[in-house]
PDB file of C-alpha atoms in Angstrom:
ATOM      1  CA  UNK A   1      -4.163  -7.883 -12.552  1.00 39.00           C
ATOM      2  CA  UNK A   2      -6.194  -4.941 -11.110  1.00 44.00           C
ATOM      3  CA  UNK A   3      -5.270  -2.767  -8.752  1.00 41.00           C
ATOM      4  CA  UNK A   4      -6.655  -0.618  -5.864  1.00 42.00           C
ATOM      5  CA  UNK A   5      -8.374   1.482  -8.216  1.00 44.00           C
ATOM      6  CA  UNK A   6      -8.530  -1.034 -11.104  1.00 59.00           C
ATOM      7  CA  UNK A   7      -5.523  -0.286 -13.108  1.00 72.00           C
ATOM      8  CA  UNK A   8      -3.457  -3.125 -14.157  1.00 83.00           C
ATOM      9  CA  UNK A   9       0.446  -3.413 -14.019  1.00 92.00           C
ATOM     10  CA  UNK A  10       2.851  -4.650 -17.014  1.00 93.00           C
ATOM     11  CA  UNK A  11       5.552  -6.213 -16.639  1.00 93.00           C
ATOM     12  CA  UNK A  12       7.705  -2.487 -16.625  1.00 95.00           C
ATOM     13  CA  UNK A  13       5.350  -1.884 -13.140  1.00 95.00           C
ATOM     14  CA  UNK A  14       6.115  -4.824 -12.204  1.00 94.00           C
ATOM     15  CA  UNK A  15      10.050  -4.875 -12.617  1.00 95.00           C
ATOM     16  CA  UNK A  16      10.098  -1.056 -11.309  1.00 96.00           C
ATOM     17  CA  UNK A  17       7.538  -2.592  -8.157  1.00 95.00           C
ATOM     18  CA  UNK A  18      10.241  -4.824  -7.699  1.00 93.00           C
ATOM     19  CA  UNK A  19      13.104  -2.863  -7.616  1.00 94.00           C
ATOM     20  CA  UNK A  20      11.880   0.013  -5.050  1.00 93.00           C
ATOM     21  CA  UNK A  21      10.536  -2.720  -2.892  1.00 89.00           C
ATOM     22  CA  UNK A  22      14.127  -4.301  -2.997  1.00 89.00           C
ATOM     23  CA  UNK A  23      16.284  -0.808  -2.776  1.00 91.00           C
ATOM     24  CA  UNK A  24      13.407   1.989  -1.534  1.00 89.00           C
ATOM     25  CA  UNK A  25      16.007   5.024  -1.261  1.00 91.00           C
ATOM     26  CA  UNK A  26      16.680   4.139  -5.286  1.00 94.00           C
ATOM     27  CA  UNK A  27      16.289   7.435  -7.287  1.00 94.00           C
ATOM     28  CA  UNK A  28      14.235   7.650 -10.286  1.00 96.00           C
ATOM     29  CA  UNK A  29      17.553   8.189 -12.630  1.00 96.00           C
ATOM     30  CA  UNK A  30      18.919   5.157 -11.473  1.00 96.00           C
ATOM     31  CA  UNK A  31      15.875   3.265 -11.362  1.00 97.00           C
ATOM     32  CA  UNK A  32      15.080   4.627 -15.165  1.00 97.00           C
ATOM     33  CA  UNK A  33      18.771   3.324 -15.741  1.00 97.00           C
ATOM     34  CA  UNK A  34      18.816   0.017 -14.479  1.00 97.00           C
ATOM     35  CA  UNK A  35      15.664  -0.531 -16.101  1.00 97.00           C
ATOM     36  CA  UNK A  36      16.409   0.439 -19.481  1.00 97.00           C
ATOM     37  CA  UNK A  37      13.658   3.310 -20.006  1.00 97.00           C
ATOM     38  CA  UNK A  38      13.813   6.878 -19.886  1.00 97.00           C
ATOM     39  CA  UNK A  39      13.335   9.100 -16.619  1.00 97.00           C
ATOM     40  CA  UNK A  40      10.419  10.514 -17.700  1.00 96.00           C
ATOM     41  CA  UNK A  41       9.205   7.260 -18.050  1.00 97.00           C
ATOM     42  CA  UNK A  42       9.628   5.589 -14.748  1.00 97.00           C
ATOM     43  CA  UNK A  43       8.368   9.367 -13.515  1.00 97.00           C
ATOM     44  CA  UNK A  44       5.094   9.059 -14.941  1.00 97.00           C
ATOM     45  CA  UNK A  45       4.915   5.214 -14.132  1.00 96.00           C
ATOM     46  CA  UNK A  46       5.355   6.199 -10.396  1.00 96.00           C
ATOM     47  CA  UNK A  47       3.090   8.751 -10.679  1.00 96.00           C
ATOM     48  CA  UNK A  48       0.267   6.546 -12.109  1.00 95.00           C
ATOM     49  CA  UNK A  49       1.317   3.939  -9.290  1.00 95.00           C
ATOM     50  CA  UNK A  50       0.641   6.145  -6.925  1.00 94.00           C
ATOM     51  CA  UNK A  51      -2.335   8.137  -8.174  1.00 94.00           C
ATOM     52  CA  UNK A  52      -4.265   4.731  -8.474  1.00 93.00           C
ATOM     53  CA  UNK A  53      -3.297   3.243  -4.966  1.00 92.00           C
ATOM     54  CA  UNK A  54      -1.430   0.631  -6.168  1.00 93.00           C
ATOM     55  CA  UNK A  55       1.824   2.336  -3.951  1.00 93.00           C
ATOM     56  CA  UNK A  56       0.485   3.558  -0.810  1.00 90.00           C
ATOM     57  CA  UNK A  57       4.218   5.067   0.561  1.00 87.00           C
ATOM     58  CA  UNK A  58       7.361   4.927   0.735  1.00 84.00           C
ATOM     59  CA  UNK A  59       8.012   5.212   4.577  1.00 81.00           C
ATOM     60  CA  UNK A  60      10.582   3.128   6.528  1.00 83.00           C
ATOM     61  CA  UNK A  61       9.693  -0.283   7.149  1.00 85.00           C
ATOM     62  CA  UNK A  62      10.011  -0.272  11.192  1.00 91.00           C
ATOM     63  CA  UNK A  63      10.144  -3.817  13.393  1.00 94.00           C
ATOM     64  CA  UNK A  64       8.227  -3.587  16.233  1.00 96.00           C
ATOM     65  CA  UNK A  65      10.800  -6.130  17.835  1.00 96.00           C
ATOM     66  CA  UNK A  66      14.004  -3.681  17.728  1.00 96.00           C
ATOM     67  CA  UNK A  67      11.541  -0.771  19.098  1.00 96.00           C
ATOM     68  CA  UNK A  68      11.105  -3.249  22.190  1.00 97.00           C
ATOM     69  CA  UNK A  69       7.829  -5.229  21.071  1.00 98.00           C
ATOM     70  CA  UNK A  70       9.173  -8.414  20.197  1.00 98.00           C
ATOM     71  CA  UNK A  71       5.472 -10.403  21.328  1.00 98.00           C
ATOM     72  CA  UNK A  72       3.229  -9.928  18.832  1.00 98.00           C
ATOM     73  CA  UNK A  73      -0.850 -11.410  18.737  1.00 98.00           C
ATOM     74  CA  UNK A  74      -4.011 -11.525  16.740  1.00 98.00           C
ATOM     75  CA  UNK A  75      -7.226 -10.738  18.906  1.00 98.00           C
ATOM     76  CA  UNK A  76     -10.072 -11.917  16.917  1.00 98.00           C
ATOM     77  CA  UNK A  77     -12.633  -9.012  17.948  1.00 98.00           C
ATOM     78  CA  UNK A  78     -16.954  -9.573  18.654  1.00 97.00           C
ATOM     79  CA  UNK A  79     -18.537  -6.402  18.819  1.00 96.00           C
ATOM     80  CA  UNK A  80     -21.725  -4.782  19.827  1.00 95.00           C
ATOM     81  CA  UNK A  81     -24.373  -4.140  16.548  1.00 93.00           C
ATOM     82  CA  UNK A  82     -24.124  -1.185  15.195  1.00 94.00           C
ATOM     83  CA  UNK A  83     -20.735  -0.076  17.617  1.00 95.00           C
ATOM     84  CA  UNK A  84     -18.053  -0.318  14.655  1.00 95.00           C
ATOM     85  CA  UNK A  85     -17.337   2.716  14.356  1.00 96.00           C
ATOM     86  CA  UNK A  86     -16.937   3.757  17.869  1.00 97.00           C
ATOM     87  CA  UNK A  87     -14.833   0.574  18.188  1.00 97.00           C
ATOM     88  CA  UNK A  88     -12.461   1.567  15.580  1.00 97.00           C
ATOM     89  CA  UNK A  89     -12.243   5.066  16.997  1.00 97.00           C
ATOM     90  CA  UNK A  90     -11.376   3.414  20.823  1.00 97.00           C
ATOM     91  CA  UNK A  91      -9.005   1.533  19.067  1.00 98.00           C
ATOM     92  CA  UNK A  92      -7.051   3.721  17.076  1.00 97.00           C
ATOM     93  CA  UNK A  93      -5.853   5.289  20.549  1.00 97.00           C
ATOM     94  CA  UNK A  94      -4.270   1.617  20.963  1.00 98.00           C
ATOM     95  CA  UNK A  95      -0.244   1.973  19.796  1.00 98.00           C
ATOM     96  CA  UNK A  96       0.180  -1.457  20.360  1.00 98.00           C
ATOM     97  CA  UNK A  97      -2.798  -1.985  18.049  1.00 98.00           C
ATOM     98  CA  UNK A  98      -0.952  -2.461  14.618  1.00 98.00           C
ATOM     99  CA  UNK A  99      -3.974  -3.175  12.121  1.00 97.00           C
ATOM    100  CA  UNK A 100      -7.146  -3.812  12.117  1.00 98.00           C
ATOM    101  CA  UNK A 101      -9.378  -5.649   9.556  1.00 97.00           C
ATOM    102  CA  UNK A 102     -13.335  -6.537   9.509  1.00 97.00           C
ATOM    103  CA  UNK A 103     -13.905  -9.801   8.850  1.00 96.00           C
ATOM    104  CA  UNK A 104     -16.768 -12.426   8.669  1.00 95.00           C
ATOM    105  CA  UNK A 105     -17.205 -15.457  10.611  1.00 91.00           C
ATOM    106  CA  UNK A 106     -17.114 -15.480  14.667  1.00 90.00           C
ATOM    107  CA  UNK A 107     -15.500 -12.225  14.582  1.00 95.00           C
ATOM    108  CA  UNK A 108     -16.405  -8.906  13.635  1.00 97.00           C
ATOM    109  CA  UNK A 109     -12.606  -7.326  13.829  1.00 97.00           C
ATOM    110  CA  UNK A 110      -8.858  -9.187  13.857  1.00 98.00           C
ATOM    111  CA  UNK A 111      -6.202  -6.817  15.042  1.00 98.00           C
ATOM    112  CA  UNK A 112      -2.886  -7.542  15.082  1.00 98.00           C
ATOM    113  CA  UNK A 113      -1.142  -6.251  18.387  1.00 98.00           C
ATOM    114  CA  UNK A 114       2.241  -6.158  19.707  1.00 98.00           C
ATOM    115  CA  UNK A 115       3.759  -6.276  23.177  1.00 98.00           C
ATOM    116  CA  UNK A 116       6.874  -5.826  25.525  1.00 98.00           C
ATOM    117  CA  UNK A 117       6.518  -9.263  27.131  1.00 98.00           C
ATOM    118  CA  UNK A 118       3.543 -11.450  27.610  1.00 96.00           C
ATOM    119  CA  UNK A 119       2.803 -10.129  30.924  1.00 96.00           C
ATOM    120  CA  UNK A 120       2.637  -6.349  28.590  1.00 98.00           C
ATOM    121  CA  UNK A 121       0.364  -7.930  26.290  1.00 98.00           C
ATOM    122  CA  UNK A 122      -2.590  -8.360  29.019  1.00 97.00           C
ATOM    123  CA  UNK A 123      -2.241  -4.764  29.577  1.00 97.00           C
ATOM    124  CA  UNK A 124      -2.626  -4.508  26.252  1.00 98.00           C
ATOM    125  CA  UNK A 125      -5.304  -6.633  25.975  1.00 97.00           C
ATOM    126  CA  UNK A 126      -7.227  -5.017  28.875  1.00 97.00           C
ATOM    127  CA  UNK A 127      -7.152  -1.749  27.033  1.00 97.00           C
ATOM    128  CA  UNK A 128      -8.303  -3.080  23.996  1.00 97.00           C
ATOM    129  CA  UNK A 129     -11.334  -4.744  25.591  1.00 96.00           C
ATOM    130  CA  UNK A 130     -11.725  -2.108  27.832  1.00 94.00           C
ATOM    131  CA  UNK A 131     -14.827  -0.649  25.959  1.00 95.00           C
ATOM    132  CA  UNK A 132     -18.288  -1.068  25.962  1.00 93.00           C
ATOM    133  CA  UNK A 133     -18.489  -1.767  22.555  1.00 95.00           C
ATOM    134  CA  UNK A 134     -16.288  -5.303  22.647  1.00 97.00           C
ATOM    135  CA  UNK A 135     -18.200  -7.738  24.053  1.00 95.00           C
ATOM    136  CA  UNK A 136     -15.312 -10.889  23.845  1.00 94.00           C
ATOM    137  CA  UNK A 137     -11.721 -11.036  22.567  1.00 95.00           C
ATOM    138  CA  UNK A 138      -9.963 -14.338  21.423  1.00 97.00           C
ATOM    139  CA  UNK A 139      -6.160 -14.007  21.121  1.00 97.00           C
ATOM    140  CA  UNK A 140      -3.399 -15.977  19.958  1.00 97.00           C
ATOM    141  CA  UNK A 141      -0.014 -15.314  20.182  1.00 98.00           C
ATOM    142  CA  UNK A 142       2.566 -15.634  17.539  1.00 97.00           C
ATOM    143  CA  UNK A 143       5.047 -18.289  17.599  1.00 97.00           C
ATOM    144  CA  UNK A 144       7.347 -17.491  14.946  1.00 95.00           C
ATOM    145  CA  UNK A 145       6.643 -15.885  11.587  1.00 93.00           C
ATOM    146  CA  UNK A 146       8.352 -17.762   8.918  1.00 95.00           C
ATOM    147  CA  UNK A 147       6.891 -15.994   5.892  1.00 93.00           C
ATOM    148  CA  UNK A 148       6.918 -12.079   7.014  1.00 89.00           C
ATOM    149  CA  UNK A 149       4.681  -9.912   4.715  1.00 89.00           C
ATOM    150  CA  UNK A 150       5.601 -10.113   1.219  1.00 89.00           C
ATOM    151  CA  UNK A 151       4.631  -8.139  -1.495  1.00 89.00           C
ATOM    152  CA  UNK A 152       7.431  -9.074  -4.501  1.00 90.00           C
ATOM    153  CA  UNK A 153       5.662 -12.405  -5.727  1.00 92.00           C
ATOM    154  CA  UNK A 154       2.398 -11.012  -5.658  1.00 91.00           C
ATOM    155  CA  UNK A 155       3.708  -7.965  -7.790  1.00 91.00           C
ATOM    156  CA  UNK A 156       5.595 -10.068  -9.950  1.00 90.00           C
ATOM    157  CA  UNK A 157       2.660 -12.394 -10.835  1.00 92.00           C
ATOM    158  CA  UNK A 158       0.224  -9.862 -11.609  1.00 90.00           C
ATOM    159  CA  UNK A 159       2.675  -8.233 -14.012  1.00 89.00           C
ATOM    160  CA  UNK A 160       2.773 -11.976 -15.571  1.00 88.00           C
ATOM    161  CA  UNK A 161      -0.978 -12.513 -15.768  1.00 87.00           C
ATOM    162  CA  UNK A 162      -0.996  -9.359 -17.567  1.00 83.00           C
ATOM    163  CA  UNK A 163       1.641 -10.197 -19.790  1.00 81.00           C
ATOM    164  CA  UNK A 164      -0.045 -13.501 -20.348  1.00 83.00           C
ATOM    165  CA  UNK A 165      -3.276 -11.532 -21.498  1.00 79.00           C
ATOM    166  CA  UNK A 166      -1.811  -9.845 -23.729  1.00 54.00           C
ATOM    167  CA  UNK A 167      -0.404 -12.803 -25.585  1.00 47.00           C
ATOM    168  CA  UNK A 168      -3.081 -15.125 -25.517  1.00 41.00           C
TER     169      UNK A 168
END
């Protein structure tokens, strides 16, 4: 499988992948020790990881929900021609604006927001919409979210396609 920058992972990236996204304070001793290779190796493995864009950080994982933003939405964005980037500016002064993707289809944007209550997320709304550039928002708000994001079985089969390519 390819990554950012069109490196592919074995199944070593994979396992080591695997491990810092299940224990992210490990060390790389202790990661080169519970995965059988030398610390020079999982060094330059991280390295390479990292150099290609394949790990983008290694920050704490933060819910939005224990910081007092338990309501969280997708607005589906339609904005003026030729506006996007003076969208995505206005936006980026949004805290409550988590991410934001272009898309295709109705919309031109989907950005996934959070809120103190419902009645907080029409302010929220309001300020996200409150540019010239938007023209409509359609939002829905999130019930539950029974798979959260998940990287470990995307990691782990890429690491087995590769493995797979090299015995076939």
């Amino acid at each position: 499988m390819k990554g950012a920058a069109g490196m592919s992972i074995d199944g070593l990236d994979g396992r080591l992948l695997v491990l810092l996204a299940r224990e992210p304070r490990i060390g790389v001793l202790e990661a080169s020790r519970r995965l059988g290779v030398a610390r020079g190796t999982v060094q330059a493995r991280l390295d390479r990881l990292r150099s290609s864009g394949v790990i983008r950080g290694f920050g704490p994982n933060v819910d939005p929900a224990a910081l007092g933003y338990p309501v969280t939405a997708f607005a589906t964005l339609e904005i003026k021609q030729g506006q996007g980037t003076d969208v995505r500016a206005h936006l980026d002064t949004v805290p409550e604006v988590l991410e934001l993707h272009t898309t295709t289809g109705r919309g031109d944007m989907l950005c996934r927001l959070v809120a103190r209550s419902n009645a907080d997320l029409q302010r929220v709304i309001d300020r996200v919409v409150g540019f010239e550039g938007i023209m409509r928002a359609s939002t829905a708000i999130v019930m539950e979210n029974p798979v959260p994001l998940r990287i470990i079985p995307l990691v782990e089969q890429a690491a087995d396609d590769h493995e797979r390519g090299h015995r076939a």
